[in-house]
PDB file of C-alpha atoms in Angstrom:
ATOM      1  CA  MET A1492     116.279 107.148 162.478  1.00  0.00           C
ATOM      2  CA  VAL A1493     117.942 108.253 165.707  1.00  0.00           C
ATOM      3  CA  LEU A1494     114.555 108.980 167.261  1.00  0.00           C
ATOM      4  CA  ALA A1495     113.345 105.506 166.310  1.00  0.00           C
ATOM      5  CA  MET A1496     116.496 103.976 167.814  1.00  0.00           C
ATOM      6  CA  LEU A1497     115.822 105.902 171.017  1.00  0.00           C
ATOM      7  CA  GLY A1498     112.372 104.338 171.154  1.00  0.00           C
ATOM      8  CA  VAL A1499     110.255 107.492 171.005  1.00  0.00           C
ATOM      9  CA  GLY A1500     107.336 105.605 169.497  1.00  0.00           C
ATOM     10  CA  GLU A1501     106.056 105.256 165.968  1.00  0.00           C
ATOM     11  CA  VAL A1502     108.486 106.873 163.513  1.00  0.00           C
ATOM     12  CA  HIS A1503     107.782 107.552 159.847  1.00  0.00           C
ATOM     13  CA  LEU A1504     110.700 108.413 157.559  1.00  0.00           C
ATOM     14  CA  VAL A1505     110.088 110.075 154.206  1.00  0.00           C
ATOM     15  CA  GLU A1506     112.946 109.787 151.702  1.00  0.00           C
ATOM     16  CA  SER A1507     112.514 110.093 147.939  1.00  0.00           C
ATOM     17  CA  ASP A1508     116.127 109.242 147.052  1.00  0.00           C
ATOM     18  CA  GLN A1509     115.990 105.476 146.535  1.00  0.00           C
ATOM     19  CA  ARG A1510     119.646 104.963 147.517  1.00  0.00           C
ATOM     20  CA  LYS A1511     119.045 106.729 150.830  1.00  0.00           C
ATOM     21  CA  ALA A1512     115.799 104.818 151.356  1.00  0.00           C
ATOM     22  CA  VAL A1513     117.655 101.520 150.884  1.00  0.00           C
ATOM     23  CA  PHE A1514     120.296 102.701 153.362  1.00  0.00           C
ATOM     24  CA  LEU A1515     117.648 103.657 155.945  1.00  0.00           C
ATOM     25  CA  ARG A1516     115.884 100.327 155.521  1.00  0.00           C
ATOM     26  CA  GLU A1517     119.203  98.489 156.003  1.00  0.00           C
ATOM     27  CA  VAL A1518     120.104 100.501 159.118  1.00  0.00           C
ATOM     28  CA  ALA A1519     116.679  99.723 160.576  1.00  0.00           C
ATOM     29  CA  ARG A1520     117.149  96.034 159.831  1.00  0.00           C
ATOM     30  CA  GLU A1521     120.699  95.881 161.217  1.00  0.00           C
ATOM     31  CA  THR A1522     119.743  97.712 164.413  1.00  0.00           C
ATOM     32  CA  ASP A1523     116.398  95.944 164.797  1.00  0.00           C
ATOM     33  CA  THR A1524     114.692  99.339 164.800  1.00  0.00           C
ATOM     34  CA  GLU A1525     111.046  99.586 163.821  1.00  0.00           C
ATOM     35  CA  ILE A1526     110.259 102.350 161.311  1.00  0.00           C
ATOM     36  CA  SER A1527     107.725 103.082 158.617  1.00  0.00           C
ATOM     37  CA  LEU A1528     109.619 104.141 155.514  1.00  0.00           C
ATOM     38  CA  HIS A1529     107.869 106.107 152.778  1.00  0.00           C
ATOM     39  CA  PRO A1530     110.151 106.094 149.693  1.00  0.00           C
ATOM     40  CA  GLN A1531     108.544 109.102 148.030  1.00  0.00           C
ATOM     41  CA  ARG A1532     108.436 112.880 148.108  1.00  0.00           C
ATOM     42  CA  ILE A1533     106.546 114.414 151.044  1.00  0.00           C
ATOM     43  CA  GLU A1534     104.290 116.290 148.613  1.00  0.00           C
ATOM     44  CA  THR A1535     102.958 112.977 147.260  1.00  0.00           C
ATOM     45  CA  LEU A1536     102.380 111.321 150.641  1.00  0.00           C
ATOM     46  CA  SER A1537      98.770 111.197 151.840  1.00  0.00           C
ATOM     47  CA  PRO A1538      98.662 113.089 155.162  1.00  0.00           C
ATOM     48  CA  PHE A1539      98.158 111.300 158.463  1.00  0.00           C
ATOM     49  CA  ALA A1540      98.180 112.774 161.967  1.00  0.00           C
ATOM     50  CA  VAL A1541     101.515 112.848 163.794  1.00  0.00           C
ATOM     51  CA  ASP A1542     102.805 114.438 166.987  1.00  0.00           C
ATOM     52  CA  ILE A1543     106.003 115.888 165.532  1.00  0.00           C
ATOM     53  CA  VAL A1544     107.323 116.646 162.063  1.00  0.00           C
ATOM     54  CA  THR A1545     111.035 117.226 161.720  1.00  0.00           C
ATOM     55  CA  ALA A1546     113.305 117.980 158.786  1.00  0.00           C
ATOM     56  CA  ARG A1547     116.854 119.071 158.192  1.00  0.00           C
ATOM     57  CA  GLY A1548     118.181 120.653 155.020  1.00  0.00           C
ATOM     58  CA  LEU A1549     115.012 120.046 153.020  1.00  0.00           C
ATOM     59  CA  ALA A1550     113.601 123.468 152.106  1.00  0.00           C
ATOM     60  CA  PRO A1551     113.104 127.045 153.289  1.00  0.00           C
ATOM     61  CA  LEU A1552     110.827 127.370 156.329  1.00  0.00           C
ATOM     62  CA  SER A1553     107.774 128.632 154.430  1.00  0.00           C
ATOM     63  CA  ARG A1554     107.869 125.557 152.165  1.00  0.00           C
ATOM     64  CA  LEU A1555     108.575 123.253 155.120  1.00  0.00           C
ATOM     65  CA  MET A1556     105.429 124.583 156.767  1.00  0.00           C
ATOM     66  CA  ALA A1557     103.406 123.801 153.637  1.00  0.00           C
ATOM     67  CA  TYR A1558     104.749 120.235 153.707  1.00  0.00           C
ATOM     68  CA  ALA A1559     104.212 119.779 157.467  1.00  0.00           C
ATOM     69  CA  ALA A1560     100.818 121.461 157.958  1.00  0.00           C
ATOM     70  CA  PRO A1561      98.646 118.606 156.616  1.00  0.00           C
ATOM     71  CA  PHE A1562     100.287 116.211 159.109  1.00  0.00           C
ATOM     72  CA  LEU A1563      99.984 118.534 162.131  1.00  0.00           C
ATOM     73  CA  THR A1564      96.307 118.075 162.862  1.00  0.00           C
ATOM     74  CA  ARG A1565      94.908 118.568 166.335  1.00  0.00           C
ATOM     75  CA  ARG A1566      93.355 115.402 167.705  1.00  0.00           C
ATOM     76  CA  GLY A1567      91.582 116.896 170.684  1.00  0.00           C
ATOM     77  CA  PRO A1568      91.988 119.334 173.568  1.00  0.00           C
ATOM     78  CA  GLY A1569      95.484 119.525 174.956  1.00  0.00           C
ATOM     79  CA  HIS A1570      97.042 117.877 171.926  1.00  0.00           C
ATOM     80  CA  ALA A1571      99.181 120.351 170.024  1.00  0.00           C
ATOM     81  CA  PRO A1572     101.442 118.718 167.449  1.00  0.00           C
ATOM     82  CA  CYS A1573     104.553 120.654 166.484  1.00  0.00           C
ATOM     83  CA  ALA A1574     107.362 120.800 163.974  1.00  0.00           C
ATOM     84  CA  LEU A1575     111.060 120.845 164.826  1.00  0.00           C
ATOM     85  CA  PHE A1576     113.251 122.316 162.126  1.00  0.00           C
ATOM     86  CA  LEU A1577     117.005 122.814 162.137  1.00  0.00           C
ATOM     87  CA  LYS A1578     117.974 126.062 160.447  1.00  0.00           C
ATOM     88  CA  GLY A1579     121.311 127.669 159.699  1.00  0.00           C
ATOM     89  CA  ARG A1580     122.458 131.157 158.724  1.00  0.00           C
ATOM     90  CA  SER A1581     119.286 131.970 156.784  1.00  0.00           C
ATOM     91  CA  GLY A1582     116.999 131.038 159.685  1.00  0.00           C
ATOM     92  CA  ASP A1583     116.101 134.597 160.719  1.00  0.00           C
ATOM     93  CA  GLU A1584     115.317 135.588 157.149  1.00  0.00           C
ATOM     94  CA  GLU A1585     113.160 132.495 156.672  1.00  0.00           C
ATOM     95  CA  LEU A1586     111.344 133.204 159.943  1.00  0.00           C
ATOM     96  CA  THR A1587     110.462 136.727 158.833  1.00  0.00           C
ATOM     97  CA  GLU A1588     109.055 135.468 155.540  1.00  0.00           C
ATOM     98  CA  SER A1589     107.153 132.585 157.136  1.00  0.00           C
ATOM     99  CA  LYS A1590     105.510 134.760 159.792  1.00  0.00           C
ATOM    100  CA  GLU A1591     103.901 136.714 156.955  1.00  0.00           C
ATOM    101  CA  LEU A1592     102.503 133.520 155.405  1.00  0.00           C
ATOM    102  CA  TRP A1593     101.600 131.306 158.371  1.00  0.00           C
ATOM    103  CA  ASP A1594      99.709 131.777 161.612  1.00  0.00           C
ATOM    104  CA  MET A1595     102.144 130.061 163.979  1.00  0.00           C
ATOM    105  CA  GLU A1596     103.834 130.220 167.336  1.00  0.00           C
ATOM    106  CA  ILE A1597     107.620 129.756 167.259  1.00  0.00           C
ATOM    107  CA  GLU A1598     110.200 129.014 169.922  1.00  0.00           C
ATOM    108  CA  THR A1599     113.882 129.275 168.979  1.00  0.00           C
ATOM    109  CA  PHE A1600     116.710 127.320 170.579  1.00  0.00           C
ATOM    110  CA  ALA A1601     120.411 127.761 169.936  1.00  0.00           C
ATOM    111  CA  SER A1602     122.182 124.859 168.274  1.00  0.00           C
ATOM    112  CA  ILE A1603     124.956 123.286 170.311  1.00  0.00           C
ATOM    113  CA  SER A1604     126.640 121.927 167.173  1.00  0.00           C
ATOM    114  CA  ASP A1605     126.665 125.061 164.995  1.00  0.00           C
ATOM    115  CA  VAL A1606     127.209 128.608 166.237  1.00  0.00           C
ATOM    116  CA  HIS A1607     125.003 129.919 163.395  1.00  0.00           C
ATOM    117  CA  GLY A1608     122.361 127.225 163.733  1.00  0.00           C
ATOM    118  CA  LYS A1609     119.075 127.184 165.554  1.00  0.00           C
ATOM    119  CA  ILE A1610     116.258 124.791 166.228  1.00  0.00           C
ATOM    120  CA  LEU A1611     112.741 126.059 165.658  1.00  0.00           C
ATOM    121  CA  ARG A1612     109.791 124.544 167.482  1.00  0.00           C
ATOM    122  CA  VAL A1613     106.698 125.546 165.528  1.00  0.00           C
ATOM    123  CA  HIS A1614     103.071 125.229 166.568  1.00  0.00           C
ATOM    124  CA  LEU A1615     100.481 126.104 163.962  1.00  0.00           C
ATOM    125  CA  GLN A1616      97.531 128.042 165.227  1.00  0.00           C
ATOM    126  CA  PRO A1617      94.231 126.123 165.216  1.00  0.00           C
ATOM    127  CA  ILE A1618      93.347 126.838 161.611  1.00  0.00           C
ATOM    128  CA  GLY A1619      96.747 125.661 160.391  1.00  0.00           C
ATOM    129  CA  ILE A1620      96.466 127.067 156.890  1.00  0.00           C
ATOM    130  CA  PRO A1621      98.584 129.648 155.128  1.00  0.00           C
ATOM    131  CA  ARG A1622      97.445 133.254 155.211  1.00  0.00           C
ATOM    132  CA  GLN A1623      96.056 134.546 151.944  1.00  0.00           C
TER     133      GLN A1623
END
């Protein structure tokens, strides 16, 4: 929602909890912020190409990658969509596990709001599918 309020472009919000979806819709209305709200689970949403996928507190990194990968499709040379995930204390452990499952490039940034937190910027390699 904050990104939409900042005017970063087209923003899609996925929220399966109906109470939270109603809240998000009301905030968008009250702030005159344009969003596309998908009141369903990410696993049931038909994929569409996006520039960035972000999530906070949803799932371990390996599962987040499975959710995000179908949306992170390359649309031509020089276009490399990415995922931004906020991770806490278990971030390093999740990274180790995910590197075994996914072919990805990761940049890590320290959180300024949590001494144990980090922000992961993830680029899937061209194939973008989990390793077998």
